[in-house]
Amino acid sequence: MSKKEGLDKKEQFIAEMAAALQRRETIVVGADCEVMYSGRAETLLPPGERLIMIKEDGTLLVHQPHGSAPINYMKESSSHRFVVENDNLYIKSQNQVLHEYLDILLAKVHFFHSAKLSDGQKLQLTGNEKDMANMIAANPAIVEEGLKLVGQEEQTKYGFIDVLCYDAQGLLVVIECKRYKADFQAVSQLRRYVERLKGMKGLARVRGILAAPAITTNAAKMLHDFGFSFAIVQAPKYKERLRKSQKSLGEFENNVEND
Amino acid sequence: MSKKEGLDKKEQFIAEMAAALQRRETIVVGADCEVMYSGRAETLLPPGERLIMIKEDGTLLVHQPHGSAPINYMKESSSHRFVVENDNLYIKSQNQVLHEYLDILLAKVHFFHSAKLSDGQKLQLTGNEKDMANMIAANPAIVEEGLKLVGQEEQTKYGFIDVLCYDAQGLLVVIECKRYKADFQAVSQLRRYVERLKGMKGLARVRGILAAPAITTNAAKMLHDFGFSFAIVQAPKYKERLRKSQKSLGEFENNVEND
DNA sequence: GGGGAGAGATGCCGC
DNA sequence: GCGGCATTTCTCCCC
């Protein structure tokens, strides 16, 4: 292929991408590329083969062939150009508001595609911390016998307390929920809420209970030091419910294993 | 198109995807689809047009045409099958170890592509919290006159303390760095380190300094309550350095705006 | 593999 | 916009 043809091919690619951006299509490019970013930090990603995705809202993602998170990215509302400079093909992105800049040097474009995607749907999720808090609020005895609900979340004016109760002795109890194994941070958070509540209500004693399926050894020690207690509470087991009602999930026979 | 032809087309698509999975290629599918997930939580995503990506390590991502994060995903080491059930085309994924399951009902496949991607490169990043801690360790006077370095991070045996110093009076000082505006969590963390150090060394007083470019009003209040102090420290300004040395970044003339 | 903490975290909701 | 916090957080490092 002559250099002229190569240039024409580049120019045609650039024209197609510019049109796709104009039409607010979602773009996918598979390419051998090098990525440079400057903004909140500064990064360099040496040459390799990646998938580049540009969304209609201006989001740009660079994905390596492994891992969940993009290796480089630009947030929504970024602007993008496909340009040739010194015979090199670039994607140049910037976010004026955030003062962020990203350049992708495209050494070789293996494939590309663009299409308008129509999707206004939102994810319906159950089984989060809020659901766990609701479960406890509906039946505080799960955590401790004799607890009576005072309020939940913003219903109280004391900040982001998951569940607030009175215990059998009439003491105020702050319950902090964690869906997974509780750590230092969870205990610190509980401590903060308890102290805030003591200060605001002028109480000498406010109890704290950490409700989670498990707790790290060190966090348990810290919890004990502060005079708080731990309650084993399993997050709602949606997994089992779904697997029961919907047999199609799981139970594979012929798998292509990715070990 | 006859139903038979439609079926053949589906079967051919399935065969191609199975082969691509076997070859550990990276797969991209643009499709109108519905997604169901069950694992750490349970989610339903009603029909809409999305980009689906399957990587060679078993990672699966579902991206809507907006936003940085995938709306649904499966972690690495997941297994995937393309199957037809009751005339419906599905991608069925599972992660045996994590007990996670994801089904994608493909109502219409708009396009697809697969290719082997070769990339072993790692991101080179500068301008993170560690760099900020190094800057302070190299010149503690940035934070306060008279500070003398004791140790940094794993060099100290007191845990994850960013920078440890003695002040002019010989008091031990814990310095916690934050690249951005410090919040409750940062103060809680500093408090935890100071108390841990007091306990381990049997000291009556250990000072705490929060070094960050800014702090929220509430966090500043909390910091004051604990007798800690705040030092305005700007994270290294890599942005300006790069923009100076590399004129190609920024300064766009003809932008396709994504506002 | 667990523990601990940063991240160019992202996203959500409240004010 | 900032604040506060959960996240199917993800990723890294160290033990």
Coordinates of C-alpha atoms (C1' of nucleotides) in Angstrom, one line a residue:
Chain A
M1 CA 0.0 0.0 0.0
S2 CA 1.4 3.4 -1.0
K3 CA 1.8 6.2 1.5
K4 CA -0.9 8.1 -0.3
E5 CA -3.4 5.2 0.1
G6 CA -2.4 4.9 3.8
L7 CA -3.1 8.6 4.2
D8 CA -6.4 8.4 2.4
K9 CA -7.4 5.5 4.6
K10 CA -6.6 7.5 7.7
E11 CA -8.5 10.5 6.4
Q12 CA -11.5 8.3 5.7
F13 CA -11.3 6.8 9.2
I14 CA -11.1 10.3 10.7
A15 CA -14.1 11.5 8.6
E16 CA -16.2 8.5 9.7
M17 CA -15.3 9.0 13.4
A18 CA -16.0 12.8 13.2
A19 CA -19.4 12.0 11.7
A20 CA -20.1 9.4 14.3
L21 CA -19.2 11.9 17.1
Q22 CA -21.5 14.5 15.4
R23 CA -24.3 12.0 15.4
R24 CA -23.6 11.2 19.0
E25 CA -23.1 7.5 18.3
T26 CA -21.2 5.1 20.5
I27 CA -17.8 4.3 19.1
V28 CA -15.7 1.2 19.6
V29 CA -12.1 1.0 18.3
G30 CA -9.8 -1.9 18.6
A31 CA -6.2 -0.7 18.2
D32 CA -2.6 -0.9 19.0
C33 CA -2.1 2.3 20.9
E34 CA -0.2 4.4 23.4
V35 CA -2.1 6.5 26.0
M36 CA -1.0 9.7 27.8
Y37 CA -3.2 11.4 30.4
S38 CA -2.8 14.6 32.3
G39 CA -5.3 15.9 34.9
R40 CA -5.9 14.8 38.5
A41 CA -2.6 12.9 38.0
E42 CA -0.4 12.1 35.1
T43 CA -0.1 8.7 33.4
L44 CA 1.6 7.0 30.5
L45 CA 0.5 3.6 29.1
P46 CA 3.1 2.2 26.7
P47 CA 2.0 0.6 23.4
G48 CA -0.4 -2.4 23.5
E49 CA -3.6 -3.6 22.0
R50 CA -6.8 -2.3 23.6
L51 CA -10.4 -1.5 23.2
I52 CA -11.4 2.1 23.1
M53 CA -15.0 3.1 23.7
I54 CA -16.5 6.6 23.2
K55 CA -20.0 7.1 24.5
E56 CA -22.6 9.6 23.4
D57 CA -22.3 11.6 26.7
G58 CA -18.6 12.2 26.0
T59 CA -17.3 9.4 28.2
L60 CA -14.1 7.7 26.9
L61 CA -12.8 4.3 28.1
V62 CA -9.6 2.5 27.3
H63 CA -9.8 -1.2 28.2
Q64 CA -6.9 -3.7 28.3
P65 CA -7.7 -7.3 27.5
H66 CA -7.9 -8.0 31.2
G67 CA -9.5 -6.5 34.4
S68 CA -12.8 -4.9 35.2
A69 CA -11.7 -1.3 35.4
P70 CA -10.6 0.8 32.4
I71 CA -6.9 1.5 32.4
N72 CA -7.5 5.0 31.2
Y73 CA -10.6 7.1 30.8
M74 CA -12.2 10.5 30.4
K75 CA -15.4 11.4 32.2
E76 CA -18.7 12.4 30.6
S77 CA -18.9 15.8 28.8
S78 CA -15.4 15.4 27.4
S79 CA -14.7 16.4 23.8
H80 CA -12.9 14.2 21.3
R81 CA -11.1 14.7 18.0
F82 CA -9.5 12.2 15.7
V83 CA -6.5 13.9 14.1
V84 CA -3.3 13.3 12.2
E85 CA -0.1 15.0 13.4
N86 CA 3.3 14.3 11.9
D87 CA 1.8 11.3 10.1
N88 CA 0.6 9.9 13.4
L89 CA -3.1 9.2 14.1
Y90 CA -4.4 10.4 17.4
I91 CA -7.5 10.6 19.4
K92 CA -7.3 13.8 21.4
S93 CA -9.7 14.3 24.3
Q94 CA -10.2 17.1 26.8
N95 CA -12.5 18.1 29.6
Q96 CA -12.4 21.9 29.9
V97 CA -14.2 22.0 33.2
L98 CA -12.0 19.4 35.0
H99 CA -8.8 20.5 33.2
E100 CA -8.1 17.0 32.0
Y101 CA -6.4 15.9 28.8
L102 CA -5.9 12.5 27.2
D103 CA -4.1 11.6 24.0
I104 CA -4.2 8.2 22.3
L105 CA -1.6 7.5 19.7
L106 CA -3.1 5.0 17.4
A107 CA -0.3 2.9 15.9
K108 CA -2.6 0.5 14.2
V109 CA -6.4 0.4 14.1
H110 CA -7.5 -3.2 13.9
F111 CA -11.2 -2.5 13.7
F112 CA -13.9 0.0 14.6
H113 CA -17.6 0.4 14.7
S114 CA -20.1 3.1 15.6
A115 CA -23.8 3.0 16.3
K116 CA -26.5 5.0 17.9
L117 CA -27.5 3.3 21.1
S118 CA -30.9 4.0 22.6
D119 CA -31.2 3.2 26.3
G120 CA -32.9 5.1 29.1
Q121 CA -33.3 2.2 31.5
K122 CA -32.1 2.2 35.1
L123 CA -30.8 -0.7 37.1
Q124 CA -33.2 -2.2 39.5
L125 CA -31.1 -3.5 42.5
T126 CA -32.1 -5.3 45.6
G127 CA -29.9 -6.6 48.4
N128 CA -28.0 -3.4 49.3
E129 CA -27.2 -1.9 52.7
K130 CA -30.5 0.0 52.6
D131 CA -32.4 -3.2 52.3
M132 CA -30.5 -4.6 55.2
A133 CA -31.3 -1.6 57.3
N134 CA -34.9 -1.8 56.3
M135 CA -34.9 -5.5 57.4
I136 CA -33.5 -4.6 60.8
A137 CA -35.9 -1.6 61.2
A138 CA -38.9 -3.9 60.5
N139 CA -37.7 -6.3 63.1
P140 CA -35.0 -5.0 65.4
A141 CA -35.1 -8.2 67.5
I142 CA -32.9 -9.7 64.7
V143 CA -30.1 -7.6 66.3
E144 CA -31.1 -7.8 69.9
E145 CA -34.2 -8.7 72.0
G146 CA -36.2 -5.8 73.3
L147 CA -35.1 -3.2 70.8
K148 CA -37.7 -0.6 69.8
L149 CA -37.3 1.4 66.6
V150 CA -36.8 5.2 66.9
G151 CA -36.1 6.1 63.3
Q152 CA -34.1 5.3 60.2
E153 CA -31.7 7.4 58.1
E154 CA -32.9 10.9 57.4
Q155 CA -35.9 10.4 59.6
T156 CA -33.6 11.2 62.4
K157 CA -31.9 14.6 62.5
Y158 CA -28.6 13.2 63.6
G159 CA -27.1 12.4 60.3
F160 CA -26.7 9.2 58.3
I161 CA -27.4 6.7 61.1
D162 CA -28.7 3.5 59.6
V163 CA -31.1 2.5 62.4
L164 CA -31.8 4.1 65.7
C165 CA -33.4 2.3 68.6
Y166 CA -34.1 2.2 72.3
D167 CA -33.0 -0.9 74.1
A168 CA -34.9 -2.8 76.8
Q169 CA -33.4 -0.5 79.4
G170 CA -34.4 2.6 77.5
L171 CA -30.8 3.4 76.3
L172 CA -30.4 4.9 72.9
V173 CA -28.7 2.5 70.4
V174 CA -27.1 3.3 67.2
I175 CA -27.0 0.4 64.7
E176 CA -24.5 0.6 61.8
C177 CA -25.1 -2.0 59.1
K178 CA -22.4 -3.5 56.8
R179 CA -23.2 -6.0 54.1
Y180 CA -19.8 -7.6 54.3
K181 CA -17.1 -8.2 56.8
A182 CA -16.9 -5.1 59.0
D183 CA -13.5 -3.4 59.3
F184 CA -11.8 -0.4 61.1
Q185 CA -13.7 2.1 59.0
A186 CA -17.1 0.6 60.0
V187 CA -16.1 0.8 63.7
S188 CA -14.8 4.4 63.3
Q189 CA -18.1 5.4 61.6
L190 CA -20.2 3.9 64.4
R191 CA -18.0 5.7 67.0
R192 CA -18.5 9.0 65.2
Y193 CA -22.3 8.6 65.1
V194 CA -22.4 7.6 68.8
E195 CA -20.3 10.6 69.9
R196 CA -22.3 13.0 67.7
L197 CA -25.5 11.8 69.2
K198 CA -24.2 12.0 72.7
G199 CA -23.1 15.6 72.0
M200 CA -26.3 16.7 70.4
K201 CA -28.6 15.1 73.0
G202 CA -26.4 15.7 76.0
L203 CA -26.5 12.0 76.9
A204 CA -23.9 10.3 79.1
R205 CA -24.3 7.0 77.4
V206 CA -25.3 5.9 73.9
R207 CA -24.9 2.3 72.9
G208 CA -23.4 1.2 69.5
I209 CA -24.1 -2.0 67.7
L210 CA -22.3 -3.1 64.5
A211 CA -24.5 -5.4 62.5
A212 CA -22.7 -7.4 59.8
P213 CA -22.2 -11.0 58.7
A214 CA -18.6 -10.9 60.0
I215 CA -15.9 -8.6 61.4
T216 CA -12.1 -8.6 61.2
T217 CA -10.2 -9.5 64.3
N218 CA -8.7 -6.1 64.7
A219 CA -11.9 -4.3 64.2
A220 CA -13.5 -6.6 66.8
K221 CA -10.8 -5.5 69.2
M222 CA -11.4 -1.9 68.5
L223 CA -15.2 -2.4 68.9
H224 CA -14.6 -3.9 72.3
D225 CA -12.3 -1.1 73.4
F226 CA -15.1 1.4 72.7
G227 CA -17.7 -0.6 74.5
F228 CA -19.7 -1.4 71.4
S229 CA -21.2 -4.7 70.5
F230 CA -21.4 -6.9 67.4
A231 CA -24.5 -8.6 66.0
I232 CA -24.2 -11.2 63.3
V233 CA -26.7 -10.3 60.7
Q234 CA -26.8 -11.8 57.2
A235 CA -27.8 -9.5 54.4
P236 CA -31.0 -10.7 52.7
K237 CA -30.2 -13.8 50.8
Y238 CA -31.5 -12.8 47.4
K239 CA -29.1 -15.2 45.7
E240 CA -31.0 -18.2 47.0
R241 CA -34.4 -16.7 46.3
L242 CA -33.5 -16.0 42.7
R243 CA -31.9 -19.3 42.1
K244 CA -35.0 -21.0 43.4
S245 CA -37.4 -19.0 41.2
Q246 CA -35.3 -19.0 38.1
K247 CA -33.7 -22.2 37.2
S248 CA -32.1 -20.8 34.1
L249 CA -29.3 -19.2 36.2
G250 CA -26.4 -21.4 36.9
E251 CA -26.2 -25.2 36.3
F252 CA -24.0 -25.1 33.2
E253 CA -23.3 -28.2 31.3
N254 CA -20.8 -27.3 28.6
N255 CA -18.6 -24.5 29.8
V256 CA -15.7 -22.7 28.1
E257 CA -13.6 -22.3 31.2
N258 CA -11.7 -19.2 31.9
D259 CA -9.5 -20.3 34.8
Chain B
M1 CA -36.4 -13.7 6.6
S2 CA -37.8 -17.1 7.4
K3 CA -37.7 -18.5 10.9
K4 CA -35.3 -21.2 9.7
E5 CA -32.9 -18.6 8.4
G6 CA -33.1 -16.7 11.6
L7 CA -32.2 -19.8 13.5
D8 CA -29.3 -20.5 11.3
K9 CA -28.0 -17.0 11.8
K10 CA -28.3 -17.4 15.5
E11 CA -26.5 -20.7 15.4
Q12 CA -23.7 -19.2 13.3
F13 CA -23.4 -16.3 15.7
I14 CA -23.2 -18.8 18.6
A15 CA -20.6 -20.9 16.8
E16 CA -18.5 -17.8 16.2
M17 CA -18.7 -16.6 19.8
A18 CA -17.9 -20.1 21.1
A19 CA -14.8 -20.2 18.9
A20 CA -13.8 -16.7 20.0
L21 CA -14.1 -17.7 23.6
Q22 CA -12.1 -20.8 23.0
R23 CA -9.3 -18.7 21.4
R24 CA -9.5 -16.3 24.3
E25 CA -10.3 -13.4 22.1
T26 CA -11.8 -10.2 23.3
I27 CA -15.4 -9.9 22.2
V28 CA -17.6 -6.9 21.6
V29 CA -21.3 -7.1 21.0
G30 CA -23.7 -4.3 20.4
A31 CA -27.2 -5.4 21.2
D32 CA -30.7 -4.7 22.4
C33 CA -30.7 -6.7 25.6
E34 CA -32.1 -7.4 29.1
V35 CA -29.8 -8.3 31.9
M36 CA -30.3 -10.3 35.1
Y37 CA -27.7 -10.6 37.8
S38 CA -27.6 -12.6 41.0
G39 CA -24.6 -12.8 43.3
R40 CA -23.5 -10.2 45.9
A41 CA -26.8 -8.5 45.2
E42 CA -29.6 -9.0 42.7
T43 CA -30.3 -6.7 39.7
L44 CA -32.6 -6.4 36.7
L45 CA -31.9 -4.2 33.8
P46 CA -34.9 -3.8 31.5
P47 CA -34.4 -3.9 27.7
G48 CA -32.2 -1.3 26.0
E49 CA -29.3 -1.0 23.6
R50 CA -25.9 -1.6 25.2
L51 CA -22.3 -2.6 24.5
I52 CA -21.2 -6.0 25.9
M53 CA -17.5 -6.7 26.3
I54 CA -16.0 -10.1 27.2
K55 CA -12.3 -10.2 27.9
E56 CA -9.8 -13.0 27.6
D57 CA -9.5 -13.3 31.4
G58 CA -13.3 -13.9 31.7
T59 CA -14.3 -10.4 32.6
L60 CA -17.7 -9.4 31.2
L61 CA -18.9 -5.8 31.1
V62 CA -22.3 -4.3 30.0
H63 CA -22.1 -0.7 29.1
Q64 CA -25.0 1.7 28.6
P65 CA -24.4 4.6 26.2
H66 CA -23.6 6.9 29.1
G67 CA -21.5 6.9 32.2
S68 CA -18.1 5.7 33.2
A69 CA -19.0 2.5 35.1
P70 CA -20.5 -0.6 33.6
I71 CA -24.1 -1.0 34.5
N72 CA -23.6 -4.8 34.9
Y73 CA -20.5 -6.9 35.0
M74 CA -18.9 -10.2 36.0
K75 CA -15.4 -10.4 37.4
E76 CA -12.4 -12.1 35.9
S77 CA -12.4 -15.9 35.8
S78 CA -16.0 -16.1 34.9
S79 CA -17.3 -18.5 32.3
H80 CA -19.5 -17.6 29.5
R81 CA -21.8 -19.4 27.1
F82 CA -23.9 -18.2 24.2
V83 CA -27.0 -20.3 24.0
V84 CA -30.6 -20.5 22.6
E85 CA -33.4 -21.3 25.0
N86 CA -37.0 -21.3 23.9
D87 CA -36.0 -19.4 20.7
N88 CA -34.3 -16.8 22.8
L89 CA -30.6 -16.0 22.5
Y90 CA -28.7 -15.6 25.8
I91 CA -25.3 -15.0 27.1
K92 CA -25.1 -17.0 30.3
S93 CA -22.2 -16.2 32.6
Q94 CA -21.2 -17.6 36.0
N95 CA -18.4 -17.4 38.5
Q96 CA -18.3 -20.6 40.5
V97 CA -16.0 -19.4 43.2
L98 CA -17.9 -16.2 43.9
H99 CA -21.3 -17.8 43.3
E100 CA -22.3 -15.1 40.9
Y101 CA -24.6 -15.5 37.9
L102 CA -25.5 -13.2 35.0
D103 CA -27.9 -13.8 32.1
I104 CA -28.2 -11.5 29.1
L105 CA -31.2 -11.9 26.9
L106 CA -30.2 -10.7 23.5
A107 CA -33.3 -9.5 21.7
K108 CA -31.4 -8.2 18.8
V109 CA -27.7 -8.2 18.0
H110 CA -26.7 -5.1 16.1
F111 CA -23.1 -6.0 15.5
F112 CA -20.3 -8.0 17.0
H113 CA -16.5 -8.4 16.7
S114 CA -13.9 -10.5 18.3
A115 CA -10.1 -10.3 18.2
K116 CA -7.1 -11.5 20.1
L117 CA -5.6 -8.5 22.0
S118 CA -2.0 -8.6 23.1
D119 CA -1.1 -6.2 25.9
G120 CA 1.1 -6.8 28.9
Q121 CA 1.7 -3.2 29.7
K122 CA 1.2 -1.5 33.0
L123 CA 0.1 2.0 33.7
Q124 CA 2.8 4.4 34.8
L125 CA 1.3 6.9 37.2
T126 CA 2.6 9.9 39.0
G127 CA 0.9 12.4 41.2
N128 CA -0.8 10.1 43.8
E129 CA -0.9 10.3 47.5
K130 CA 2.4 8.5 47.9
D131 CA 4.1 11.2 45.8
M132 CA 2.6 13.8 48.1
A133 CA 3.9 11.9 51.2
N134 CA 7.3 11.6 49.6
M135 CA 7.3 15.4 49.0
I136 CA 6.5 16.0 52.7
A137 CA 9.0 13.4 53.9
A138 CA 11.7 15.1 51.8
N139 CA 10.9 18.5 53.3
P140 CA 8.7 18.3 56.4
A141 CA 9.0 22.1 56.8
I142 CA 6.3 22.4 54.1
V143 CA 3.9 21.2 56.9
E144 CA 5.4 22.9 59.9
E145 CA 8.7 24.5 60.8
G146 CA 11.0 22.3 62.9
L147 CA 9.6 18.9 61.9
K148 CA 12.2 16.1 61.7
L149 CA 11.4 12.9 59.8
V150 CA 11.1 9.7 61.8
G151 CA 9.8 7.4 59.0
Q152 CA 7.4 6.8 56.2
E153 CA 4.9 4.1 55.6
E154 CA 6.3 0.6 56.0
Q155 CA 9.6 2.1 57.2
T156 CA 7.8 2.7 60.4
K157 CA 6.4 -0.2 62.4
Y158 CA 3.3 1.6 63.4
G159 CA 1.1 0.7 60.5
F160 CA -0.1 2.7 57.6
I161 CA 1.0 6.1 58.7
D162 CA 1.8 8.4 55.8
V163 CA 4.6 10.4 57.5
L164 CA 5.9 10.3 61.0
C165 CA 7.9 13.2 62.6
Y166 CA 9.2 14.8 65.7
D167 CA 8.2 18.4 66.2
A168 CA 10.5 21.2 67.5
Q169 CA 9.4 20.2 71.1
G170 CA 10.2 16.6 70.5
L171 CA 6.6 15.5 70.4
L172 CA 5.7 12.7 68.0
V173 CA 3.6 13.9 65.1
V174 CA 1.4 11.8 62.8
I175 CA 0.9 13.4 59.4
E176 CA -2.0 12.1 57.2
C177 CA -2.0 13.2 53.6
K178 CA -5.0 13.7 51.3
R179 CA -4.7 14.7 47.7
Y180 CA -8.1 16.4 47.7
K181 CA -10.4 18.0 50.2
A182 CA -10.2 16.2 53.5
D183 CA -13.4 14.9 55.1
F184 CA -14.7 13.1 58.1
Q185 CA -13.1 9.9 57.1
A186 CA -9.6 11.5 56.9
V187 CA -10.0 12.9 60.4
S188 CA -11.2 9.6 61.7
Q189 CA -8.3 7.9 60.1
L190 CA -5.8 10.3 61.7
R191 CA -7.4 9.9 65.1
R192 CA -7.1 6.1 64.8
Y193 CA -3.4 6.3 64.0
V194 CA -2.7 8.8 66.8
E195 CA -4.5 6.6 69.3
R196 CA -2.8 3.4 68.1
L197 CA 0.6 5.1 68.4
K198 CA -0.2 6.4 71.9
G199 CA -1.2 2.9 72.9
M200 CA 1.8 1.1 71.4
K201 CA 4.4 3.6 72.7
G202 CA 2.7 4.4 76.0
L203 CA 2.8 8.1 75.2
A204 CA 0.4 10.6 76.9
R205 CA 0.4 12.9 73.9
V206 CA 0.9 12.4 70.2
R207 CA 0.1 15.2 67.8
G208 CA -1.9 14.8 64.6
I209 CA -1.6 16.9 61.4
L210 CA -3.9 16.6 58.4
A211 CA -2.1 17.8 55.3
A212 CA -4.4 18.5 52.3
P213 CA -5.2 21.3 49.9
A214 CA -8.6 21.9 51.7
I215 CA -10.9 20.5 54.3
T216 CA -14.7 20.5 54.7
T217 CA -16.2 22.7 57.4
N218 CA -17.5 19.8 59.4
A219 CA -14.2 17.9 59.2
A220 CA -12.4 21.0 60.4
K221 CA -14.7 21.2 63.4
M222 CA -14.0 17.5 64.2
L223 CA -10.3 18.0 63.7
H224 CA -10.3 20.9 66.2
D225 CA -12.3 18.9 68.7
F226 CA -9.6 16.2 68.7
G227 CA -6.8 18.8 69.2
F228 CA -5.3 18.1 65.7
S229 CA -4.2 20.7 63.3
F230 CA -4.5 21.3 59.6
A231 CA -1.8 22.1 57.0
I232 CA -2.6 23.4 53.6
V233 CA -0.4 21.3 51.2
Q234 CA -0.9 21.3 47.5
A235 CA -0.4 18.0 45.8
P236 CA 2.5 18.2 43.2
K237 CA 1.2 20.1 40.2
Y238 CA 2.0 17.5 37.5
K239 CA -0.7 19.0 35.3
E240 CA 1.2 22.2 34.7
R241 CA 4.5 20.4 34.2
L242 CA 3.1 18.2 31.5
R243 CA 1.2 21.0 29.8
K244 CA 4.4 23.0 29.6
S245 CA 6.5 20.2 28.3
Q246 CA 4.0 18.8 25.8
K247 CA 2.1 21.4 23.8
S248 CA 0.1 18.8 22.0
L249 CA -2.2 18.3 24.9
G250 CA -5.1 20.7 25.1
E251 CA -5.6 23.8 22.9
F252 CA -8.2 22.4 20.6
E253 CA -9.4 24.4 17.7
N254 CA -12.2 22.4 16.1
N255 CA -14.1 20.6 18.8
V256 CA -17.1 18.4 18.5
E257 CA -18.6 19.4 21.8
N258 CA -20.3 17.0 24.1
D259 CA -22.0 19.4 26.5
Chain C
dG1 C1' -6.0 -15.4 50.9
dG2 C1' -7.2 -11.8 54.4
dG3 C1' -6.4 -7.1 56.0
dG4 C1' -5.9 -2.4 55.1
dA5 C1' -6.1 1.8 52.3
dG6 C1' -5.9 4.5 48.0
dA7 C1' -8.3 5.7 43.6
dG8 C1' -7.4 10.2 38.0
dA9 C1' -12.3 6.0 42.2
dT10 C1' -17.9 6.3 40.4
dG11 C1' -22.6 7.0 41.5
dC12 C1' -26.5 8.4 44.4
dC13 C1' -29.0 11.5 47.0
dG14 C1' -29.5 15.4 49.9
dC15 C1' -29.1 20.4 50.7
Chain D
dG1 C1' -22.3 22.8 43.1
dC2 C1' -20.6 20.5 47.9
dG3 C1' -21.2 17.0 51.4
dG4 C1' -21.5 12.5 53.0
dC5 C1' -21.5 7.7 52.0
dA6 C1' -22.4 3.1 49.6
dT7 C1' -20.4 0.3 45.9
dT8 C1' -22.0 -6.5 42.8
dT9 C1' -16.8 -0.8 44.3
dC10 C1' -11.7 -2.1 41.9
dT11 C1' -6.9 -2.3 42.5
dC12 C1' -2.6 -2.6 44.9
dC13 C1' 0.5 -3.9 48.5
dC14 C1' 1.9 -6.4 52.5
dC15 C1' 1.4 -10.0 55.9

